[in-house]
Amino acid sequence: MSHILILGGDGYLGWPTAMYFSKRGYDVTVVDNYFRRNACTELDVGMLYPVPTLIERAKNWYEHTGKEIKVVIGDLTNPEIMRSLFKGDFEYSWAINNNFSGIPNTVIHYAEQPSAPYSLINYQYANITITNNLLVTNNLIFALRDFSRDTHVVHVGTMGEYGTPNIDIEEGWLEIEHKSRKDRFLFPRQASSLYHTTKIMDTDLMWFGVRMWDLRITDLMQGPVYGLETEDSVIDERLRTIFNYDEIFGTILNRFIVQAIVAYPLTVYGKGGQTRGYLNINDTLQCVHKAAETHAKKGQLRIFNQIMETFSANELAEKVQDIGRKLGYQVKIDHLENPRKEAEEHYYNPTYQGLIEIGVKPHYLTDEILEGMFRVVEKYKDNIRRDVIFKGIKW
Ligand code: USQ
């Protein structure tokens, strides 16, 4: 049975990924230090509903499916903890069978501070973001160098690494002709937050590991993700993923749905022409799975742009307004002074064929999908806190 190690297995994407692989017969180990939950508590951001601990989730999954997801609670910025996961000299925080599952065939790396606003609250949060994200990635590439160069890493990067250039965005690599000679380089990258900058640095660290030690790495440049229901969370609502709608950890579409439900005018930042590539959380699961199944070659940094369609902030707001009104909500759209420093009107033409070519079948943002999101979020309407929706963390 193929062993998958998921770093950051408690997060918005990590836990649904663990169930997705477990259901498909993989031997799954998840590692997490509860960074996201602790940050949510510390910053008092509110969450749509309380989420059981990782150990409780794994037990619940086992009760429903008879499948074991092994849990390790630990901080991967500590190199010894990262290394122990390859050597086997650690103890599971929860498992049915405590024997080491062996060196992982695939590592899925989500163990990062994922929020742009968090990284710009002040210099301390900037430091936490830089320290966490870069140390985890560096610890990982050294563990691979020392214990298992054949293990394939699937890292979730971000489309924000490219920024919004005035040329088409390729999937990671760009052919350059300069003074009549040709070479291939990582696409020029210019992030617009410190968080996004750490993801550029992650890519650079991993590219170094690939060049020096022939590692196998797939870097998925993902856009903002929306949604909360996956094929496995319908079994039991306690298996649902963490869902944030606050300014720090909530992503735009998830926030707009919540705002519509409590009649909070939709918070479009600035002119609203900011265009990004979006995807449904179910497509993240498919993409990571297909990337793991097809794996990068030895000495290859394989890059895919993980988005399914592009929208401006205005287009998303209008879609949510239309569906919200159909469902009987009074939905207004507001244009707030943009707390971020970003282009509000720009060219945006990314390529995103690679994942489709390896078999991903996109779920597009249809009216039914939006209505489904309203239906789930509505159930938790009484938990929604208006005070966390917008605080105005400035760049
Ligand atoms: N935006 C609004 N109103 C809001 C929230 C966001 O207009 O209430 C705008 C932002 O200004 C931005 C766009 O919507 O232009 C996306 O913002 P976001 O907060 O949904 O996403 P972002 O900060 O870019 O980060 C999220 C995830 C991050 C991931 C990234 C992919 O938090 O982990 O890497 O999406 S991407 O945006 O492609 O870089």
Coordinates of C-alpha atoms and ligand atoms in Angstrom, one line a residue:
M1 CA 0.0 0.0 0.0
S2 CA 1.5 3.4 -1.0
H3 CA 2.3 5.5 2.0
I4 CA 1.3 9.2 1.9
L5 CA 2.6 11.6 4.5
I6 CA 0.5 14.8 4.7
L7 CA 2.3 17.7 6.3
G8 CA -0.2 20.2 7.6
G9 CA -3.0 17.5 7.7
D10 CA -5.3 19.5 10.0
G11 CA -5.8 22.5 7.7
Y12 CA -8.6 23.6 5.3
L13 CA -7.0 21.4 2.6
G14 CA -5.0 19.0 4.6
W15 CA -7.8 17.1 6.4
P16 CA -10.0 16.6 3.3
T17 CA -6.9 15.4 1.4
A18 CA -6.2 12.9 4.2
M19 CA -9.7 11.4 3.9
Y20 CA -9.6 11.5 0.0
F21 CA -6.4 9.4 -0.1
S22 CA -7.4 7.1 2.8
K23 CA -10.7 6.3 1.0
R24 CA -8.7 5.3 -2.1
G25 CA -6.6 2.8 -0.3
Y26 CA -3.5 4.7 0.6
D27 CA -1.7 4.3 3.9
V28 CA -2.1 7.9 5.3
T29 CA -0.1 9.7 8.0
V30 CA -0.9 13.3 8.9
V31 CA 1.3 15.7 10.8
D32 CA 0.3 19.0 12.2
N33 CA 1.1 21.4 15.0
Y34 CA -2.3 23.0 15.2
F35 CA -0.9 26.3 13.9
R36 CA -4.1 27.4 12.2
R37 CA -6.4 26.6 15.1
N38 CA -4.1 28.3 17.5
A39 CA -3.8 31.4 15.3
C40 CA -7.6 31.5 15.0
T41 CA -7.9 31.5 18.8
E42 CA -5.1 34.0 19.3
L43 CA -6.4 36.4 16.7
D44 CA -10.1 35.8 17.7
V45 CA -11.2 35.4 14.1
G46 CA -14.2 33.1 14.7
M47 CA -14.9 30.0 12.7
L48 CA -18.2 29.0 11.1
Y49 CA -18.4 25.9 13.4
P50 CA -16.1 24.2 16.0
V51 CA -13.9 21.5 14.5
P52 CA -12.9 18.3 16.5
T53 CA -9.2 17.8 17.2
L54 CA -7.2 15.9 14.6
I55 CA -7.2 12.9 16.8
E56 CA -11.0 13.0 17.2
R57 CA -11.3 13.4 13.4
A58 CA -9.1 10.4 12.7
K59 CA -11.1 8.3 15.3
N60 CA -14.4 9.4 13.7
W61 CA -13.1 8.5 10.2
Y62 CA -12.0 5.1 11.5
E63 CA -15.5 4.5 13.0
H64 CA -17.2 5.3 9.8
T65 CA -14.9 3.6 7.3
G66 CA -12.7 1.1 9.2
K67 CA -9.7 3.0 7.7
E68 CA -6.9 4.3 9.7
I69 CA -5.3 7.8 9.3
K70 CA -2.3 7.9 11.6
V71 CA -1.8 11.2 13.4
V72 CA 1.4 12.9 14.6
I73 CA 1.1 16.2 16.4
G74 CA 4.4 18.0 16.0
D75 CA 6.1 21.1 14.7
L76 CA 7.9 20.6 11.4
T77 CA 10.1 23.6 11.9
N78 CA 12.0 21.3 14.2
P79 CA 14.3 19.4 11.9
E80 CA 14.5 16.4 14.2
I81 CA 10.7 16.0 14.0
M82 CA 10.8 16.2 10.2
R83 CA 13.7 13.7 10.1
S84 CA 12.0 11.2 12.5
L85 CA 9.2 10.8 10.0
F86 CA 11.6 9.3 7.6
K87 CA 13.6 7.3 10.2
G88 CA 10.6 5.9 12.1
D89 CA 11.9 7.0 15.6
F90 CA 8.8 8.9 16.7
E91 CA 5.5 8.0 18.4
Y92 CA 2.2 8.4 16.8
S93 CA -0.2 10.7 18.7
W94 CA -2.9 8.3 17.5
A95 CA -2.9 5.2 15.4
I96 CA -4.6 1.8 15.5
N97 CA -1.4 0.1 14.5
N98 CA 1.6 1.8 16.0
N99 CA 4.2 0.2 13.6
F100 CA 6.0 2.7 11.4
S101 CA 4.4 2.9 8.0
G102 CA 7.8 3.2 6.4
I103 CA 9.5 5.9 4.3
P104 CA 6.6 7.7 2.5
N105 CA 6.3 7.2 -1.3
T106 CA 4.7 10.7 -1.5
V107 CA 4.8 13.7 0.8
I108 CA 2.1 16.3 0.4
H109 CA 3.3 19.6 1.8
Y110 CA 0.7 22.0 3.1
A111 CA 2.5 22.8 6.3
E112 CA 2.6 26.6 5.8
Q113 CA 1.1 29.8 7.2
P114 CA -1.4 30.4 4.3
S115 CA -2.7 33.9 4.8
A116 CA -1.5 37.1 3.0
P117 CA -3.1 39.4 5.6
Y118 CA -1.6 37.4 8.5
S119 CA 1.8 37.9 7.1
L120 CA 1.3 41.7 7.1
I121 CA -0.3 42.3 10.5
N122 CA 3.1 43.5 11.8
Y123 CA 6.8 42.4 11.7
Q124 CA 6.2 39.7 14.2
Y125 CA 3.6 37.9 12.1
A126 CA 5.8 38.5 9.1
N127 CA 8.6 36.7 11.0
I128 CA 6.4 33.8 12.0
T129 CA 5.4 33.4 8.3
I130 CA 8.9 33.5 7.0
T131 CA 10.3 31.2 9.7
N132 CA 7.5 28.6 9.5
N133 CA 7.2 28.4 5.8
L134 CA 10.9 28.4 4.9
L135 CA 12.1 26.2 7.7
V136 CA 9.5 23.5 7.0
T137 CA 10.4 23.4 3.3
N138 CA 14.1 23.4 4.1
N139 CA 13.8 20.6 6.7
L140 CA 11.9 18.6 4.1
I141 CA 14.4 18.9 1.3
F142 CA 17.3 18.0 3.7
A143 CA 15.3 15.0 5.0
L144 CA 14.8 13.8 1.5
R145 CA 18.4 14.3 0.6
D146 CA 19.5 12.3 3.6
F147 CA 16.9 9.5 3.7
S148 CA 14.9 9.2 0.6
R149 CA 15.7 11.0 -2.7
D150 CA 13.1 8.9 -4.5
T151 CA 10.1 10.2 -2.5
H152 CA 7.9 12.4 -4.6
V153 CA 6.9 15.7 -3.0
V154 CA 3.6 17.4 -4.0
H155 CA 3.9 21.0 -2.7
V156 CA 1.0 23.4 -2.8
G157 CA 2.4 26.7 -4.0
T158 CA 0.3 29.7 -5.2
M159 CA -0.6 31.5 -8.3
G160 CA 0.3 34.6 -6.3
E161 CA 3.9 33.8 -6.9
Y162 CA 3.5 35.1 -10.5
G163 CA 1.7 38.3 -9.4
T164 CA -0.2 40.0 -12.3
P165 CA 2.3 40.4 -15.1
N166 CA 1.5 42.1 -18.3
I167 CA 2.3 39.0 -20.3
D168 CA 0.7 35.5 -20.4
I169 CA 1.6 33.3 -17.4
E170 CA 3.0 29.9 -18.3
E171 CA 3.0 26.8 -16.1
G172 CA 6.1 27.5 -14.1
W173 CA 8.7 27.7 -16.9
L174 CA 9.4 30.3 -19.5
E175 CA 11.7 29.9 -22.6
I176 CA 13.8 32.9 -23.0
E177 CA 15.8 34.0 -26.0
H178 CA 18.5 36.5 -25.1
K179 CA 21.1 37.8 -27.5
S180 CA 20.3 34.9 -29.8
R181 CA 20.8 32.2 -27.1
K182 CA 18.0 30.2 -25.5
D183 CA 17.4 28.9 -22.0
R184 CA 14.5 27.9 -19.7
F185 CA 13.9 29.7 -16.4
L186 CA 11.3 29.8 -13.7
F187 CA 8.7 32.3 -14.8
P188 CA 9.4 35.8 -13.3
R189 CA 7.8 36.1 -10.0
Q190 CA 6.6 39.2 -8.1
A191 CA 4.4 38.5 -5.2
S192 CA 2.2 41.1 -3.6
S193 CA 2.4 39.9 0.1
L194 CA 5.0 38.5 2.4
Y195 CA 3.2 35.2 2.5
H196 CA 3.3 34.9 -1.3
T197 CA 6.9 35.9 -1.2
T198 CA 7.7 32.9 1.1
K199 CA 6.0 30.6 -1.5
I200 CA 8.4 32.0 -4.1
M201 CA 11.3 31.2 -1.8
D202 CA 9.8 27.7 -1.2
T203 CA 9.9 27.1 -5.0
D204 CA 13.5 28.3 -5.1
L205 CA 14.5 26.0 -2.2
M206 CA 12.9 23.0 -3.9
W207 CA 14.4 23.9 -7.3
F208 CA 17.8 23.9 -5.5
G209 CA 17.1 20.5 -4.0
V210 CA 16.1 19.2 -7.5
R211 CA 19.2 20.5 -9.1
M212 CA 21.6 19.4 -6.4
W213 CA 20.1 16.0 -5.3
D214 CA 17.9 14.9 -8.1
L215 CA 14.7 15.2 -5.9
R216 CA 11.3 14.7 -7.5
I217 CA 9.0 17.6 -6.9
T218 CA 5.6 18.8 -8.2
D219 CA 4.7 22.4 -7.3
L220 CA 1.1 23.2 -7.7
M221 CA 0.5 26.9 -8.2
Q222 CA -3.0 27.1 -6.7
G223 CA -5.5 30.0 -6.8
P224 CA -7.9 30.9 -4.0
V225 CA -10.1 27.9 -3.1
Y226 CA -13.8 27.9 -2.3
G227 CA -16.2 25.4 -0.8
L228 CA -16.6 23.3 2.3
E229 CA -18.4 20.1 1.4
T230 CA -16.4 17.2 0.0
E231 CA -17.5 13.6 -0.8
D232 CA -16.3 12.5 2.6
S233 CA -17.6 15.3 4.8
V234 CA -21.2 14.4 3.9
I235 CA -20.8 11.2 5.9
D236 CA -20.7 13.1 9.2
E237 CA -20.6 16.9 9.7
R238 CA -17.8 16.5 12.3
L239 CA -15.6 15.5 9.3
R240 CA -16.0 18.9 7.7
T241 CA -13.0 21.0 7.1
I242 CA -12.1 24.1 9.0
F243 CA -14.1 27.0 7.5
N244 CA -13.0 30.7 8.0
Y245 CA -14.9 33.7 6.8
D246 CA -12.8 36.4 8.6
E247 CA -10.5 38.8 6.9
I248 CA -7.4 36.9 7.8
F249 CA -8.0 33.2 7.0
G250 CA -11.2 33.4 4.9
T251 CA -10.8 33.5 1.1
I252 CA -13.0 35.8 -1.0
L253 CA -15.8 33.6 -2.2
N254 CA -16.2 31.8 1.1
R255 CA -16.4 35.2 2.7
F256 CA -18.9 36.6 0.3
I257 CA -21.4 33.7 0.9
V258 CA -21.2 34.3 4.6
Q259 CA -21.6 38.0 4.2
A260 CA -24.7 37.6 2.0
I261 CA -26.3 35.4 4.6
V262 CA -26.0 38.0 7.4
A263 CA -26.8 41.0 5.1
Y264 CA -23.3 42.4 5.4
P265 CA -22.5 44.3 2.2
L266 CA -20.1 42.2 0.1
T267 CA -16.6 43.5 0.8
V268 CA -15.1 44.1 -2.7
Y269 CA -11.7 45.7 -2.2
G270 CA -11.1 48.8 -4.3
K271 CA -12.4 48.8 -7.9
G272 CA -12.8 45.0 -7.9
G273 CA -11.1 44.3 -11.2
Q274 CA -8.5 42.1 -9.4
T275 CA -8.7 38.8 -11.3
R276 CA -7.5 35.5 -10.0
G277 CA -7.8 31.8 -11.0
Y278 CA -10.2 29.9 -8.7
L279 CA -11.0 26.3 -7.9
N280 CA -13.5 24.2 -5.9
I281 CA -12.0 22.4 -2.9
N282 CA -13.0 19.2 -4.5
D283 CA -10.7 20.0 -7.4
T284 CA -7.8 20.6 -5.1
L285 CA -8.3 17.0 -3.9
Q286 CA -8.4 15.7 -7.5
C287 CA -5.4 17.7 -8.5
V288 CA -3.2 16.6 -5.6
H289 CA -4.3 13.0 -6.1
K290 CA -3.5 13.1 -9.9
A291 CA -0.2 14.8 -9.2
A292 CA 0.7 12.1 -6.7
E293 CA -0.3 9.3 -9.1
T294 CA 1.6 10.6 -12.0
H295 CA 4.7 11.9 -10.0
A296 CA 7.6 14.0 -11.2
K297 CA 10.7 12.4 -12.6
K298 CA 14.0 12.2 -10.7
G299 CA 15.6 15.7 -11.0
Q300 CA 12.4 17.3 -12.2
L301 CA 10.6 20.3 -10.7
R302 CA 7.2 19.9 -12.4
I303 CA 4.9 22.9 -12.1
F304 CA 1.2 23.0 -12.8
N305 CA -1.1 26.0 -12.5
Q306 CA -3.9 24.8 -10.2
I307 CA -6.9 26.8 -11.2
M308 CA -10.1 26.0 -13.2
E309 CA -11.4 29.4 -14.2
T310 CA -10.7 33.1 -13.7
F311 CA -13.0 35.8 -12.2
S312 CA -12.6 39.3 -11.0
A313 CA -13.7 40.2 -7.5
N314 CA -16.6 42.1 -9.0
E315 CA -17.7 39.1 -11.0
L316 CA -17.7 36.9 -7.9
A317 CA -19.7 39.5 -5.9
E318 CA -22.3 39.7 -8.7
K319 CA -22.7 35.9 -8.8
V320 CA -23.2 35.8 -5.1
Q321 CA -25.6 38.7 -5.2
D322 CA -27.7 36.9 -8.0
I323 CA -27.9 33.6 -6.2
G324 CA -28.4 35.2 -2.8
R325 CA -31.4 37.3 -4.1
K326 CA -32.9 34.2 -5.7
L327 CA -32.7 32.5 -2.3
G328 CA -34.4 35.5 -0.6
Y329 CA -31.4 37.4 0.8
Q330 CA -30.9 41.1 0.5
V331 CA -27.4 41.3 -0.9
K332 CA -25.6 44.6 -1.3
I333 CA -22.2 45.1 -2.8
D334 CA -19.8 47.6 -1.2
H335 CA -16.4 48.9 -2.6
L336 CA -14.1 49.4 0.4
E337 CA -10.9 51.3 0.2
N338 CA -8.4 48.5 -0.7
P339 CA -6.4 47.6 2.4
R340 CA -3.9 45.7 0.1
K341 CA -1.4 47.1 -2.4
E342 CA -2.4 45.3 -5.6
A343 CA -3.4 46.1 -9.2
E344 CA -7.1 46.6 -9.3
E345 CA -7.3 46.6 -13.1
H346 CA -4.8 44.4 -15.0
Y347 CA -4.1 41.9 -17.7
Y348 CA -4.4 38.3 -16.6
N349 CA -4.0 35.3 -18.9
P350 CA -2.6 32.2 -17.1
T351 CA -2.2 28.8 -18.8
Y352 CA -3.8 25.9 -16.9
Q353 CA -3.9 22.8 -19.1
G354 CA -1.4 20.5 -17.3
L355 CA -3.7 19.2 -14.7
I356 CA -6.5 18.6 -17.1
E357 CA -4.0 16.6 -19.3
I358 CA -3.2 14.3 -16.4
G359 CA -6.9 13.6 -15.8
V360 CA -8.5 16.3 -13.6
K361 CA -12.2 16.9 -14.3
P362 CA -13.0 20.5 -13.3
H363 CA -16.0 21.4 -11.2
Y364 CA -16.9 24.9 -12.4
L365 CA -18.6 27.6 -10.3
T366 CA -22.2 27.0 -11.4
D367 CA -25.4 28.4 -9.8
E368 CA -26.0 25.0 -8.2
I369 CA -22.5 25.0 -6.6
L370 CA -23.1 28.5 -5.2
E371 CA -26.6 27.5 -4.0
G372 CA -25.1 24.4 -2.3
M373 CA -22.6 26.6 -0.5
F374 CA -25.4 28.9 0.7
R375 CA -27.4 25.9 2.0
V376 CA -24.5 24.6 4.1
V377 CA -23.4 27.9 5.5
E378 CA -27.1 28.8 6.3
K379 CA -27.2 26.0 8.9
Y380 CA -24.5 27.8 10.9
K381 CA -26.0 31.3 10.5
D382 CA -26.3 31.9 14.2
N383 CA -22.5 31.4 14.7
I384 CA -21.5 34.1 12.2
R385 CA -19.8 37.1 13.8
R386 CA -20.0 40.4 11.9
D387 CA -17.1 41.9 13.9
V388 CA -14.5 39.6 12.3
I389 CA -15.5 40.2 8.7
F390 CA -13.5 43.3 8.1
K391 CA -10.8 44.9 10.3
G392 CA -8.7 46.4 7.6
I393 CA -5.2 44.9 7.9
K394 CA -3.2 47.3 5.7
W395 CA -0.2 46.4 3.5
Ligands
USQ1 N1 -10.7 40.3 -2.0 C1 -11.7 41.2 -2.0 N2 -12.5 41.2 -0.9 C2 -12.4 40.4 0.2 C3 -11.3 39.4 0.1 C4 -10.5 39.5 -1.0 O1 -11.9 42.0 -2.9 O2 -13.2 40.4 1.1 C5 -9.8 40.3 -3.1 C6 -8.3 40.5 -2.7 O3 -8.0 41.9 -2.7 C7 -7.6 39.7 -3.8 C8 -8.5 38.6 -4.2 O4 -9.8 39.0 -3.7 O5 -7.4 40.5 -4.9 C9 -8.2 37.3 -3.5 O6 -8.1 37.4 -2.2 P1 -8.2 36.2 -1.1 O7 -8.1 36.8 0.2 O8 -9.3 35.3 -1.5 O9 -6.9 35.4 -1.5 P2 -5.3 35.7 -1.3 O10 -5.1 36.6 -0.2 O11 -4.7 35.9 -2.6 O12 -4.9 34.2 -0.7 C10 -5.6 33.0 -1.0 C11 -5.1 32.0 0.0 C12 -3.7 31.7 -0.2 C13 -3.5 31.3 -1.6 C14 -4.0 32.3 -2.6 C15 -3.9 32.0 -4.0 O13 -5.3 32.5 1.4 O14 -3.3 30.6 0.7 O15 -2.1 31.0 -1.9 O16 -5.4 32.6 -2.3 S1 -3.6 33.3 -5.1 O17 -4.6 34.4 -4.8 O18 -3.8 32.9 -6.4 O19 -2.3 33.8 -4.8

